[in-house]
mmCIF file of C-alpha atoms in Angstrom:
data_model
loop_
_atom_site.group_PDB
_atom_site.id
_atom_site.type_symbol
_atom_site.label_atom_id
_atom_site.label_comp_id
_atom_site.label_asym_id
_atom_site.label_seq_id
_atom_site.Cartn_x
_atom_site.Cartn_y
_atom_site.Cartn_z
ATOM 1 C CA MET A 899 -12.823 -50.356 -49.501
ATOM 2 C CA ASP A 900 -11.144 -47.582 -47.271
ATOM 3 C CA LEU A 901 -10.244 -48.345 -43.713
ATOM 4 C CA PHE A 902 -11.559 -45.699 -41.204
ATOM 5 C CA GLU A 903 -8.460 -43.691 -40.072
ATOM 6 C CA GLY A 904 -10.259 -41.946 -37.044
ATOM 7 C CA TYR A 905 -11.591 -38.178 -36.460
ATOM 8 C CA VAL A 906 -9.261 -35.337 -37.099
ATOM 9 C CA GLY A 907 -8.562 -33.122 -33.695
ATOM 10 C CA ILE A 908 -9.264 -29.538 -33.237
ATOM 11 C CA HIS A 909 -6.143 -27.778 -32.511
ATOM 12 C CA LEU A 910 -6.284 -26.250 -29.219
ATOM 13 C CA TRP A 911 -5.943 -22.195 -29.139
ATOM 14 C CA ASP A 912 -2.186 -21.418 -28.302
ATOM 15 C CA GLY A 913 -3.149 -19.782 -24.805
ATOM 16 C CA GLN A 914 -4.713 -22.796 -23.463
ATOM 17 C CA LEU A 915 -1.826 -24.407 -21.731
ATOM 18 C CA ILE A 916 -0.998 -20.851 -20.087
ATOM 19 C CA ASP A 917 -4.496 -20.876 -18.973
ATOM 20 C CA ASP A 918 -4.462 -24.322 -17.487
ATOM 21 C CA VAL A 919 -1.353 -23.664 -15.637
ATOM 22 C CA ILE A 920 -2.546 -20.141 -14.131
ATOM 23 C CA PHE A 921 -5.801 -21.876 -13.154
ATOM 24 C CA THR A 922 -4.146 -24.885 -11.383
ATOM 25 C CA LEU A 923 -1.902 -22.491 -9.274
ATOM 26 C CA LEU A 924 -5.102 -20.173 -8.678
ATOM 27 C CA LEU A 925 -7.190 -23.115 -7.488
ATOM 28 C CA SER A 926 -4.321 -24.496 -5.538
ATOM 29 C CA LEU A 927 -3.903 -21.164 -3.510
ATOM 30 C CA LEU A 928 -7.604 -20.639 -3.005
ATOM 31 C CA ILE A 929 -7.983 -24.285 -1.574
ATOM 32 C CA ALA A 930 -4.888 -23.666 0.744
ATOM 33 C CA PHE A 931 -6.448 -20.452 1.783
ATOM 34 C CA ALA A 932 -10.234 -21.875 2.287
ATOM 35 C CA ILE A 933 -8.355 -24.664 4.642
ATOM 36 C CA ILE A 934 -6.120 -21.869 6.348
ATOM 37 C CA PHE A 935 -9.197 -19.667 6.470
ATOM 38 C CA ARG A 936 -11.261 -22.240 8.035
ATOM 39 C CA SER A 937 -8.779 -23.270 10.905
ATOM 40 C CA ASN A 938 -7.924 -19.510 11.588
ATOM 41 C CA PHE A 939 -11.022 -17.789 11.772
ATOM 42 C CA GLN A 940 -10.595 -15.745 14.748
ATOM 43 C CA HIS A 941 -7.421 -14.455 13.237
ATOM 44 C CA PHE A 942 -9.000 -13.646 10.100
ATOM 45 C CA ILE A 943 -11.569 -11.496 12.130
ATOM 46 C CA LYS A 944 -9.280 -9.811 13.822
ATOM 47 C CA MET A 945 -7.060 -9.040 10.777
ATOM 48 C CA MET A 946 -9.811 -7.197 9.416
ATOM 49 C CA LYS A 947 -10.573 -5.431 12.423
ATOM 50 C CA ASP A 948 -6.819 -4.005 12.256
ATOM 51 C CA VAL A 949 -7.568 -2.884 8.794
ATOM 52 C CA ILE A 950 -10.472 -0.836 9.776
ATOM 53 C CA TYR A 951 -10.125 0.123 13.122
ATOM 54 C CA LEU A 952 -6.828 2.523 14.632
ATOM 55 C CA LYS A 953 -6.663 1.977 18.394
ATOM 56 C CA GLU A 954 -3.661 0.362 20.536
ATOM 57 C CA ARG A 955 -5.050 -2.926 21.541
ATOM 58 C CA GLN A 956 -4.177 -6.798 21.513
ATOM 59 C CA ASN A 957 -4.507 -7.653 17.583
ATOM 60 C CA LEU A 958 -3.946 -10.152 15.231
ATOM 61 C CA PHE A 959 -0.138 -10.532 15.212
ATOM 62 C CA ASP A 960 0.391 -10.326 19.115
ATOM 63 C CA GLU A 961 3.300 -12.513 20.242
ATOM 64 C CA THR A 962 0.580 -13.868 22.485
ATOM 65 C CA ILE A 963 -0.909 -15.672 19.756
ATOM 66 C CA GLY A 964 1.905 -17.924 18.917
ATOM 67 C CA LYS A 965 2.733 -19.906 15.985
ATOM 68 C CA SER A 966 -0.644 -20.016 14.414
ATOM 69 C CA GLY A 967 -0.921 -16.492 14.445
ATOM 70 C CA SER A 968 2.628 -16.189 12.832
ATOM 71 C CA PHE A 969 1.947 -18.796 10.349
ATOM 72 C CA PHE A 970 -1.570 -17.324 9.394
ATOM 73 C CA ARG A 971 0.520 -13.935 8.946
ATOM 74 C CA ASN A 972 3.107 -15.453 6.634
ATOM 75 C CA PHE A 973 0.629 -17.274 4.664
ATOM 76 C CA MET A 974 -1.325 -14.126 3.933
ATOM 77 C CA THR A 975 1.718 -12.202 2.879
ATOM 78 C CA PHE A 976 2.800 -15.380 0.744
ATOM 79 C CA GLN A 977 -0.749 -15.312 -0.860
ATOM 80 C CA ALA A 978 -0.529 -11.424 -1.669
ATOM 81 C CA LEU A 979 2.568 -11.794 -3.561
ATOM 82 C CA PHE A 980 1.922 -14.592 -5.245
ATOM 83 C CA LEU A 981 -1.369 -13.473 -6.325
ATOM 84 C CA CYS A 982 0.365 -10.038 -7.455
ATOM 85 C CA SER A 983 3.150 -11.959 -9.655
ATOM 86 C CA ILE A 984 -0.116 -13.747 -11.140
ATOM 87 C CA ALA A 985 -1.349 -10.619 -12.295
ATOM 88 C CA LEU A 986 1.486 -9.154 -13.531
ATOM 89 C CA PHE A 987 2.230 -11.833 -15.630
ATOM 90 C CA SER A 988 -1.504 -12.111 -16.936
ATOM 91 C CA ILE A 989 -1.350 -8.078 -17.472
ATOM 92 C CA ALA A 990 1.785 -8.688 -19.411
ATOM 93 C CA ARG A 991 0.240 -11.614 -21.546
ATOM 94 C CA THR A 992 -2.720 -9.491 -22.236
ATOM 95 C CA ARG A 993 -0.818 -6.461 -23.371
ATOM 96 C CA GLY A 994 1.216 -9.010 -25.937
ATOM 97 C CA MET A 995 4.348 -8.801 -23.827
ATOM 98 C CA VAL A 996 4.527 -12.663 -23.424
ATOM 99 C CA GLY A 997 4.486 -15.148 -26.304
ATOM 100 C CA SER A 998 3.354 -18.583 -26.784
ATOM 101 C CA GLN A 999 5.255 -20.660 -24.186
ATOM 102 C CA GLY A 1000 5.254 -24.008 -22.529
ATOM 103 C CA GLU A 1001 4.445 -24.849 -19.071
ATOM 104 C CA LYS A 1002 7.913 -24.770 -17.782
ATOM 105 C CA GLU A 1003 8.253 -21.286 -19.098
ATOM 106 C CA VAL A 1004 4.929 -20.129 -17.732
ATOM 107 C CA LEU A 1005 6.319 -21.377 -14.144
ATOM 108 C CA LEU A 1006 9.428 -20.165 -14.401
ATOM 109 C CA ALA A 1007 8.096 -16.745 -15.342
ATOM 110 C CA ILE A 1008 5.951 -16.503 -12.455
ATOM 111 C CA ALA A 1009 8.424 -17.926 -10.316
ATOM 112 C CA VAL A 1010 10.907 -14.779 -11.367
ATOM 113 C CA LEU A 1011 8.209 -12.504 -10.915
ATOM 114 C CA PHE A 1012 7.430 -13.979 -7.349
ATOM 115 C CA GLY A 1013 11.207 -13.731 -6.798
ATOM 116 C CA VAL A 1014 11.366 -10.120 -7.507
ATOM 117 C CA LEU A 1015 8.471 -9.087 -5.818
ATOM 118 C CA PHE A 1016 9.689 -11.345 -2.370
ATOM 119 C CA LEU A 1017 13.537 -9.392 -2.526
ATOM 120 C CA PHE A 1018 11.417 -6.035 -3.035
ATOM 121 C CA TYR A 1019 8.988 -7.010 -0.064
ATOM 122 C CA GLN A 1020 11.858 -7.858 2.214
ATOM 123 C CA PHE A 1021 13.998 -4.882 1.023
ATOM 124 C CA LYS A 1022 11.069 -2.880 2.478
ATOM 125 C CA GLN A 1023 10.981 -4.696 5.533
ATOM 126 C CA LEU A 1024 14.372 -3.917 6.264
ATOM 127 C CA SER A 1025 13.855 -0.403 5.381
ATOM 128 C CA TYR A 1026 10.913 -0.166 7.771
ATOM 129 C CA TYR A 1027 12.669 -1.668 10.555
ATOM 130 C CA LEU A 1028 15.717 0.653 10.199
ATOM 131 C CA LEU A 1029 13.577 3.696 10.163
ATOM 132 C CA GLY A 1030 11.229 2.525 13.173
ATOM 133 C CA PHE A 1031 14.808 1.346 15.147
ATOM 134 C CA VAL A 1032 16.159 5.148 14.764
ATOM 135 C CA PHE A 1033 13.149 7.424 14.544
ATOM 136 C CA ALA A 1034 10.187 5.603 16.308
ATOM 137 C CA ALA A 1035 9.265 4.215 19.900
ATOM 138 C CA PRO A 1036 9.287 0.432 19.950
ATOM 139 C CA ASP A 1037 5.719 0.150 21.024
ATOM 140 C CA LYS A 1038 4.653 2.699 18.241
ATOM 141 C CA TYR A 1039 6.815 0.794 15.560
ATOM 142 C CA LYS A 1040 5.513 -2.739 16.881
ATOM 143 C CA PHE A 1041 1.721 -1.395 16.651
ATOM 144 C CA TRP A 1042 2.358 0.211 13.381
ATOM 145 C CA LYS A 1043 3.987 -2.936 11.852
ATOM 146 C CA LYS A 1044 0.732 -5.099 13.243
ATOM 147 C CA ASN A 1045 -1.442 -2.838 11.202
ATOM 148 C CA TYR A 1046 0.576 -3.021 8.218
ATOM 149 C CA ASN A 1047 0.814 -6.978 8.127
ATOM 150 C CA ALA A 1048 -3.251 -6.752 8.815
ATOM 151 C CA ILE A 1049 -3.494 -4.350 5.431
ATOM 152 C CA ILE A 1050 -0.804 -6.412 3.250
ATOM 153 C CA GLY A 1051 -3.248 -9.540 4.056
ATOM 154 C CA ALA A 1052 -6.736 -7.878 3.269
ATOM 155 C CA TRP A 1053 -5.143 -6.527 0.140
ATOM 156 C CA GLY A 1054 -3.854 -10.204 -1.171
ATOM 157 C CA ILE A 1055 -7.634 -11.491 -0.485
ATOM 158 C CA LEU A 1056 -8.859 -8.365 -2.782
ATOM 159 C CA LEU A 1057 -6.456 -9.447 -5.410
ATOM 160 C CA TYR A 1058 -8.543 -12.597 -6.095
ATOM 161 C CA ILE A 1059 -11.023 -10.470 -7.989
ATOM 162 C CA PRO A 1060 -8.721 -9.008 -10.624
ATOM 163 C CA VAL A 1061 -6.598 -12.111 -10.968
ATOM 164 C CA VAL A 1062 -9.830 -14.401 -11.780
ATOM 165 C CA TRP A 1063 -11.370 -11.612 -14.111
ATOM 166 C CA LEU A 1064 -7.903 -11.748 -16.057
ATOM 167 C CA MET A 1065 -7.888 -15.574 -16.281
ATOM 168 C CA PHE A 1066 -11.511 -15.724 -17.784
ATOM 169 C CA VAL A 1067 -11.839 -12.332 -19.711
ATOM 170 C CA GLY A 1068 -8.238 -11.803 -20.726
ATOM 171 C CA SER A 1069 -7.560 -8.727 -23.196
ATOM 172 C CA LYS A 1070 -11.203 -8.233 -23.757
ATOM 173 C CA THR A 1071 -11.458 -5.263 -21.045
ATOM 174 C CA LEU A 1072 -9.489 -3.157 -19.092
ATOM 175 C CA ALA A 1073 -11.674 -3.369 -16.150
ATOM 176 C CA PRO A 1074 -9.383 -5.976 -14.140
ATOM 177 C CA VAL A 1075 -6.470 -4.091 -14.613
ATOM 178 C CA ILE A 1076 -7.897 -1.023 -13.680
ATOM 179 C CA MET A 1077 -9.224 -2.831 -10.462
ATOM 180 C CA PHE A 1078 -5.757 -4.245 -9.866
ATOM 181 C CA CYS A 1079 -4.333 -0.745 -9.653
ATOM 182 C CA ILE A 1080 -6.933 0.672 -7.747
ATOM 183 C CA PHE A 1081 -6.683 -2.169 -5.040
ATOM 184 C CA TYR A 1082 -2.715 -1.416 -5.151
ATOM 185 C CA PHE A 1083 -3.199 2.356 -4.488
ATOM 186 C CA LEU A 1084 -5.955 1.873 -2.055
ATOM 187 C CA CYS A 1085 -3.581 -0.421 0.040
ATOM 188 C CA ARG A 1086 -0.881 2.321 -0.116
ATOM 189 C CA PHE A 1087 -3.218 5.075 0.914
ATOM 190 C CA VAL A 1088 -4.484 2.919 3.933
ATOM 191 C CA ILE A 1089 -0.889 2.313 4.905
ATOM 192 C CA ILE A 1090 0.143 5.951 4.706
ATOM 193 C CA TYR A 1091 -3.158 7.081 6.447
ATOM 194 C CA LYS A 1092 -2.357 4.843 9.424
ATOM 195 C CA THR A 1093 1.589 5.677 9.403
ATOM 196 C CA ILE A 1094 0.405 9.386 9.751
ATOM 197 C CA ARG A 1095 -2.200 8.842 12.502
ATOM 198 C CA ILE A 1096 0.289 6.794 14.366
ATOM 199 C CA PHE A 1097 3.268 8.939 14.356
ATOM 200 C CA HIS A 1098 1.822 12.579 13.983
ATOM 201 C CA LYS A 1099 2.020 13.749 17.591
ATOM 202 C CA ASN A 1100 5.560 14.758 17.879
ATOM 203 C CA ASN A 1101 8.487 16.368 15.906
ATOM 204 C CA VAL A 1102 10.513 13.122 15.511
ATOM 205 C CA GLY A 1103 7.208 11.552 14.395
ATOM 206 C CA PHE A 1104 6.806 14.219 11.605
ATOM 207 C CA LEU A 1105 10.683 13.533 10.691
ATOM 208 C CA TYR A 1106 9.777 9.615 10.546
ATOM 209 C CA ILE A 1107 6.813 10.441 8.420
ATOM 210 C CA SER A 1108 8.789 12.360 5.943
ATOM 211 C CA LEU A 1109 11.229 10.115 5.518
ATOM 212 C CA TYR A 1110 8.772 7.168 5.540
ATOM 213 C CA LEU A 1111 6.975 8.665 2.370
ATOM 214 C CA CYS A 1112 10.324 9.276 0.586
ATOM 215 C CA THR A 1113 12.150 6.067 1.103
ATOM 216 C CA GLN A 1114 9.125 3.732 1.227
ATOM 217 C CA GLU A 1115 6.413 5.088 -1.153
ATOM 218 C CA ILE A 1116 8.381 7.015 -3.737
ATOM 219 C CA LEU A 1117 11.728 5.689 -4.349
ATOM 220 C CA PRO A 1118 11.054 1.837 -3.988
ATOM 221 C CA LEU A 1119 8.443 2.290 -6.715
ATOM 222 C CA ILE A 1120 10.991 3.943 -8.978
ATOM 223 C CA PHE A 1121 13.288 0.827 -8.314
ATOM 224 C CA LEU A 1122 10.612 -1.608 -8.836
ATOM 225 C CA TYR A 1123 9.622 0.057 -12.227
ATOM 226 C CA GLU A 1124 13.218 -0.047 -13.314
ATOM 227 C CA GLY A 1125 13.734 -3.433 -12.254
ATOM 228 C CA MET A 1126 10.429 -4.477 -14.014
ATOM 229 C CA ILE A 1127 11.801 -2.992 -17.116
ATOM 230 C CA PHE A 1128 15.148 -4.564 -16.945
ATOM 231 C CA LEU A 1129 13.729 -7.731 -16.274
ATOM 232 C CA TYR A 1130 11.280 -7.632 -19.399
ATOM 233 C CA ASN A 1131 14.595 -6.690 -21.826
ATOM 234 C CA PHE A 1132 16.345 -9.335 -20.236
ATOM 235 C CA ILE A 1133 13.218 -11.851 -21.088
ATOM 236 C CA GLU A 1134 13.081 -10.718 -24.569
ATOM 237 C CA THR A 1135 16.729 -10.995 -25.600
ATOM 238 C CA SER A 1136 16.984 -14.264 -23.883
ATOM 239 C CA THR A 1137 16.841 -17.429 -26.143
ATOM 240 C CA LEU A 1138 15.334 -19.225 -23.273
ATOM 241 C CA TRP A 1139 11.801 -17.743 -24.053
ATOM 242 C CA HIS A 1140 12.184 -18.383 -27.525
#
Protein backbone atom coordinates (compact mmCIF):
# COMPACT_ATOMS: atom_id res chain seq x y z
CA MET A 1 0.00 0.00 0.00
CA ASP A 2 1.39 3.43 -1.00
CA LEU A 3 1.85 5.96 1.76
CA PHE A 4 0.32 9.41 1.35
CA GLU A 5 3.15 11.82 0.63
CA GLY A 6 1.19 15.06 0.97
CA TYR A 7 0.11 17.68 -1.51
CA VAL A 8 2.36 19.28 -4.06
CA GLY A 9 2.71 22.99 -3.34
CA ILE A 10 2.01 25.62 -5.96
CA HIS A 11 5.05 27.68 -6.86
CA LEU A 12 4.51 31.34 -6.10
CA TRP A 13 4.99 33.94 -8.79
CA ASP A 14 8.59 35.20 -8.82
CA GLY A 15 7.47 38.76 -8.13
CA GLN A 16 5.39 37.85 -5.10
CA LEU A 17 8.27 38.44 -2.67
CA ILE A 18 8.93 41.89 -4.12
CA ASP A 19 5.24 42.75 -3.80
CA ASP A 20 5.22 41.58 -0.18
CA VAL A 21 8.26 43.69 0.71
CA ILE A 22 6.87 46.82 -0.96
CA PHE A 23 3.45 46.25 0.59
CA THR A 24 5.01 45.95 4.06
CA LEU A 25 7.01 49.15 3.61
CA LEU A 26 4.01 51.02 2.26
CA LEU A 27 1.69 49.78 4.99
CA SER A 28 4.19 50.74 7.71
CA LEU A 29 4.57 54.23 6.25
CA LEU A 30 0.80 54.64 5.92
CA ILE A 31 0.27 53.62 9.56
CA ALA A 32 2.94 56.09 10.69
CA PHE A 33 1.32 58.84 8.60
CA ALA A 34 -2.12 58.07 10.06
CA ILE A 35 -0.78 58.33 13.62
CA ILE A 36 1.10 61.57 12.92
CA PHE A 37 -1.87 63.00 11.01
CA ARG A 38 -4.16 62.33 13.98
CA SER A 39 -1.85 64.08 16.45
CA ASN A 40 -0.91 66.96 14.09
CA PHE A 41 -4.21 67.69 12.37
CA GLN A 42 -3.87 71.47 12.81
CA HIS A 43 -0.43 71.39 11.19
CA PHE A 44 -1.91 69.46 8.27
CA ILE A 45 -4.68 72.04 7.77
CA LYS A 46 -2.15 74.88 7.84
CA MET A 47 0.04 73.01 5.38
CA MET A 48 -2.80 72.74 2.88
CA LYS A 49 -3.60 76.44 3.31
CA ASP A 50 0.04 77.27 2.59
CA VAL A 51 -0.17 75.28 -0.65
CA ILE A 52 -3.37 76.96 -1.83
CA TYR A 53 -2.99 80.53 -0.63
CA LEU A 54 -0.19 83.04 -1.13
CA LYS A 55 -0.02 85.65 1.59
CA GLU A 56 2.47 86.49 4.28
CA ARG A 57 1.08 85.26 7.58
CA GLN A 58 1.98 82.93 10.37
CA ASN A 59 1.85 79.49 8.78
CA LEU A 60 2.79 75.89 9.23
CA PHE A 61 6.51 76.03 9.86
CA ASP A 62 6.91 79.18 11.89
CA GLU A 63 9.35 78.94 14.79
CA THR A 64 6.52 79.59 17.23
CA ILE A 65 5.06 76.19 16.40
CA GLY A 66 8.06 74.53 18.02
CA LYS A 67 9.22 70.95 17.94
CA SER A 68 5.89 69.45 16.85
CA GLY A 69 5.81 71.53 13.67
CA SER A 70 9.45 70.72 12.91
CA PHE A 71 8.82 67.00 13.41
CA PHE A 72 5.73 67.14 11.18
CA ARG A 73 7.67 68.95 8.44
CA ASN A 74 10.55 66.47 8.58
CA PHE A 75 8.21 63.49 8.46
CA MET A 76 6.29 64.89 5.49
CA THR A 77 9.58 65.42 3.65
CA PHE A 78 10.73 61.90 4.52
CA GLN A 79 7.39 60.49 3.35
CA ALA A 80 7.66 62.28 0.00
CA LEU A 81 11.21 61.05 -0.65
CA PHE A 82 10.44 57.51 0.51
CA LEU A 83 7.31 57.19 -1.63
CA CYS A 84 9.23 58.62 -4.58
CA SER A 85 11.88 55.92 -4.06
CA ILE A 86 9.25 53.16 -4.03
CA ALA A 87 7.61 54.65 -7.12
CA LEU A 88 10.87 54.78 -9.07
CA PHE A 89 11.71 51.21 -8.06
CA SER A 90 8.25 50.01 -9.10
CA ILE A 91 8.45 51.85 -12.42
CA ALA A 92 11.88 50.34 -13.11
CA ARG A 93 10.47 46.94 -12.27
CA THR A 94 7.44 47.28 -14.56
CA ARG A 95 9.76 48.37 -17.39
CA GLY A 96 11.84 45.22 -16.95
CA MET A 97 14.86 47.05 -15.55
CA VAL A 98 14.82 45.01 -12.32
CA GLY A 99 15.04 41.23 -12.38
CA SER A 100 14.12 38.65 -9.75
CA GLN A 101 15.55 39.64 -6.38
CA GLY A 102 15.47 38.54 -2.77
CA GLU A 103 14.10 40.67 0.01
CA LYS A 104 17.55 41.98 0.98
CA GLU A 105 18.25 43.11 -2.58
CA VAL A 106 14.84 44.81 -2.79
CA LEU A 107 15.37 46.66 0.49
CA LEU A 108 18.89 47.64 -0.55
CA ALA A 109 17.71 48.91 -3.94
CA ILE A 110 15.00 51.07 -2.35
CA ALA A 111 17.48 52.28 0.29
CA VAL A 112 19.97 53.27 -2.43
CA LEU A 113 17.28 55.15 -4.33
CA PHE A 114 16.21 56.90 -1.15
CA GLY A 115 19.83 57.82 -0.40
CA VAL A 116 20.30 59.31 -3.87
CA LEU A 117 17.08 61.31 -3.60
CA PHE A 118 17.94 62.47 -0.09
CA LEU A 119 21.38 63.71 -1.16
CA PHE A 120 19.79 65.39 -4.19
CA TYR A 121 17.23 67.05 -1.91
CA GLN A 122 19.94 68.25 0.50
CA PHE A 123 21.98 69.62 -2.41
CA LYS A 124 18.96 71.62 -3.55
CA GLN A 125 18.38 72.90 -0.01
CA LEU A 126 21.96 74.17 0.12
CA SER A 127 21.53 75.84 -3.27
CA TYR A 128 18.27 77.44 -2.13
CA TYR A 129 19.96 78.78 0.98
CA LEU A 130 22.93 80.24 -0.92
CA LEU A 131 20.69 81.92 -3.49
CA GLY A 132 18.37 83.26 -0.83
CA PHE A 133 21.25 84.50 1.33
CA VAL A 134 22.88 86.40 -1.55
CA PHE A 135 19.93 87.72 -3.57
CA ALA A 136 16.81 87.69 -1.39
CA ALA A 137 15.68 89.57 1.69
CA PRO A 138 15.66 87.30 4.76
CA ASP A 139 11.93 87.65 5.38
CA LYS A 140 11.10 86.92 1.72
CA TYR A 141 13.30 83.83 1.64
CA LYS A 142 11.87 82.62 4.96
CA PHE A 143 8.32 83.02 3.65
CA TRP A 144 9.20 81.23 0.39
CA LYS A 145 10.87 78.35 2.24
CA LYS A 146 7.76 77.73 4.34
CA ASN A 147 5.63 77.56 1.21
CA TYR A 148 8.15 75.21 -0.40
CA ASN A 149 8.04 72.83 2.56
CA ALA A 150 4.25 72.77 2.46
CA ILE A 151 4.22 71.96 -1.27
CA ILE A 152 6.69 69.08 -0.83
CA GLY A 153 4.54 67.68 1.99
CA ALA A 154 1.38 67.84 -0.12
CA TRP A 155 3.19 66.21 -3.05
CA GLY A 156 4.18 63.34 -0.78
CA ILE A 157 0.54 62.71 0.09
CA LEU A 158 -0.46 62.62 -3.59
CA LEU A 159 2.26 60.04 -4.27
CA TYR A 160 0.27 57.42 -2.38
CA ILE A 161 -2.08 57.17 -5.38
CA PRO A 162 0.41 56.14 -8.10
CA VAL A 163 2.47 54.03 -5.67
CA VAL A 164 -0.51 51.95 -4.55
CA TRP A 165 -1.67 51.71 -8.17
CA LEU A 166 1.76 50.49 -9.27
CA MET A 167 1.83 47.91 -6.51
CA PHE A 168 -1.55 46.36 -7.40
CA VAL A 169 -1.66 46.94 -11.17
CA GLY A 170 2.02 46.75 -12.13
CA SER A 171 2.79 46.68 -15.84
CA LYS A 172 -0.82 46.35 -16.97
CA THR A 173 -1.22 50.07 -17.55
CA LEU A 174 0.82 53.24 -17.94
CA ALA A 175 -1.72 55.29 -15.98
CA PRO A 176 0.12 55.28 -12.61
CA VAL A 177 3.41 56.16 -14.32
CA ILE A 178 1.77 59.08 -16.11
CA MET A 179 0.09 60.12 -12.86
CA PHE A 180 3.44 60.07 -11.06
CA CYS A 181 4.95 62.35 -13.72
CA ILE A 182 1.94 64.69 -13.62
CA PHE A 183 2.15 65.05 -9.84
CA TYR A 184 5.88 65.77 -10.04
CA PHE A 185 5.55 68.46 -12.71
CA LEU A 186 2.52 69.92 -10.91
CA CYS A 187 4.62 70.19 -7.75
CA ARG A 188 7.43 71.97 -9.62
CA PHE A 189 4.93 74.26 -11.38
CA VAL A 190 3.40 75.40 -8.07
CA ILE A 191 6.88 76.02 -6.62
CA ILE A 192 7.91 78.06 -9.68
CA TYR A 193 4.63 80.00 -9.64
CA LYS A 194 5.01 80.92 -5.97
CA THR A 195 8.65 81.81 -6.48
CA ILE A 196 7.75 84.27 -9.24
CA ARG A 197 4.89 85.74 -7.20
CA ILE A 198 7.08 86.27 -4.13
CA PHE A 199 10.22 87.66 -5.81
CA HIS A 200 8.97 89.47 -8.93
CA LYS A 201 8.65 92.99 -7.51
CA ASN A 202 12.17 94.32 -8.10
CA ASN A 203 15.26 93.83 -10.25
CA VAL A 204 17.05 91.84 -7.57
CA GLY A 205 14.01 89.58 -7.38
CA PHE A 206 14.08 89.14 -11.15
CA LEU A 207 17.74 88.14 -10.98
CA TYR A 208 16.92 85.71 -8.19
CA ILE A 209 14.13 84.15 -10.27
CA SER A 210 16.43 83.76 -13.29
CA LEU A 211 19.16 82.11 -11.26
CA TYR A 212 16.60 79.96 -9.48
CA LEU A 213 15.13 78.60 -12.72
CA CYS A 214 18.57 77.79 -14.11
CA THR A 215 20.21 76.33 -11.01
CA GLN A 216 17.21 74.70 -9.34
CA GLU A 217 14.79 73.60 -12.06
CA ILE A 218 17.00 72.78 -15.06
CA LEU A 219 20.55 71.78 -14.09
CA PRO A 220 19.58 69.59 -11.09
CA LEU A 221 17.22 67.53 -13.25
CA ILE A 222 20.03 66.95 -15.74
CA PHE A 223 22.38 65.87 -12.94
CA LEU A 224 19.70 63.62 -11.42
CA TYR A 225 18.98 62.01 -14.79
CA GLU A 226 22.66 61.34 -15.41
CA GLY A 227 23.02 60.02 -11.87
CA MET A 228 20.11 57.62 -12.30
CA ILE A 229 21.60 56.33 -15.57
CA PHE A 230 24.95 55.79 -13.85
CA LEU A 231 23.23 54.04 -10.92
CA TYR A 232 21.31 51.75 -13.28
CA ASN A 233 24.46 50.84 -15.22
CA PHE A 234 26.30 50.17 -11.96
CA ILE A 235 23.51 47.87 -10.72
CA GLU A 236 23.41 46.03 -14.04
CA THR A 237 27.16 45.30 -13.94
CA SER A 238 27.35 44.54 -10.21
CA THR A 239 27.44 40.86 -9.23
CA LEU A 240 25.46 41.75 -6.09
CA TRP A 241 22.21 41.93 -8.08
CA HIS A 242 22.62 38.68 -10.04
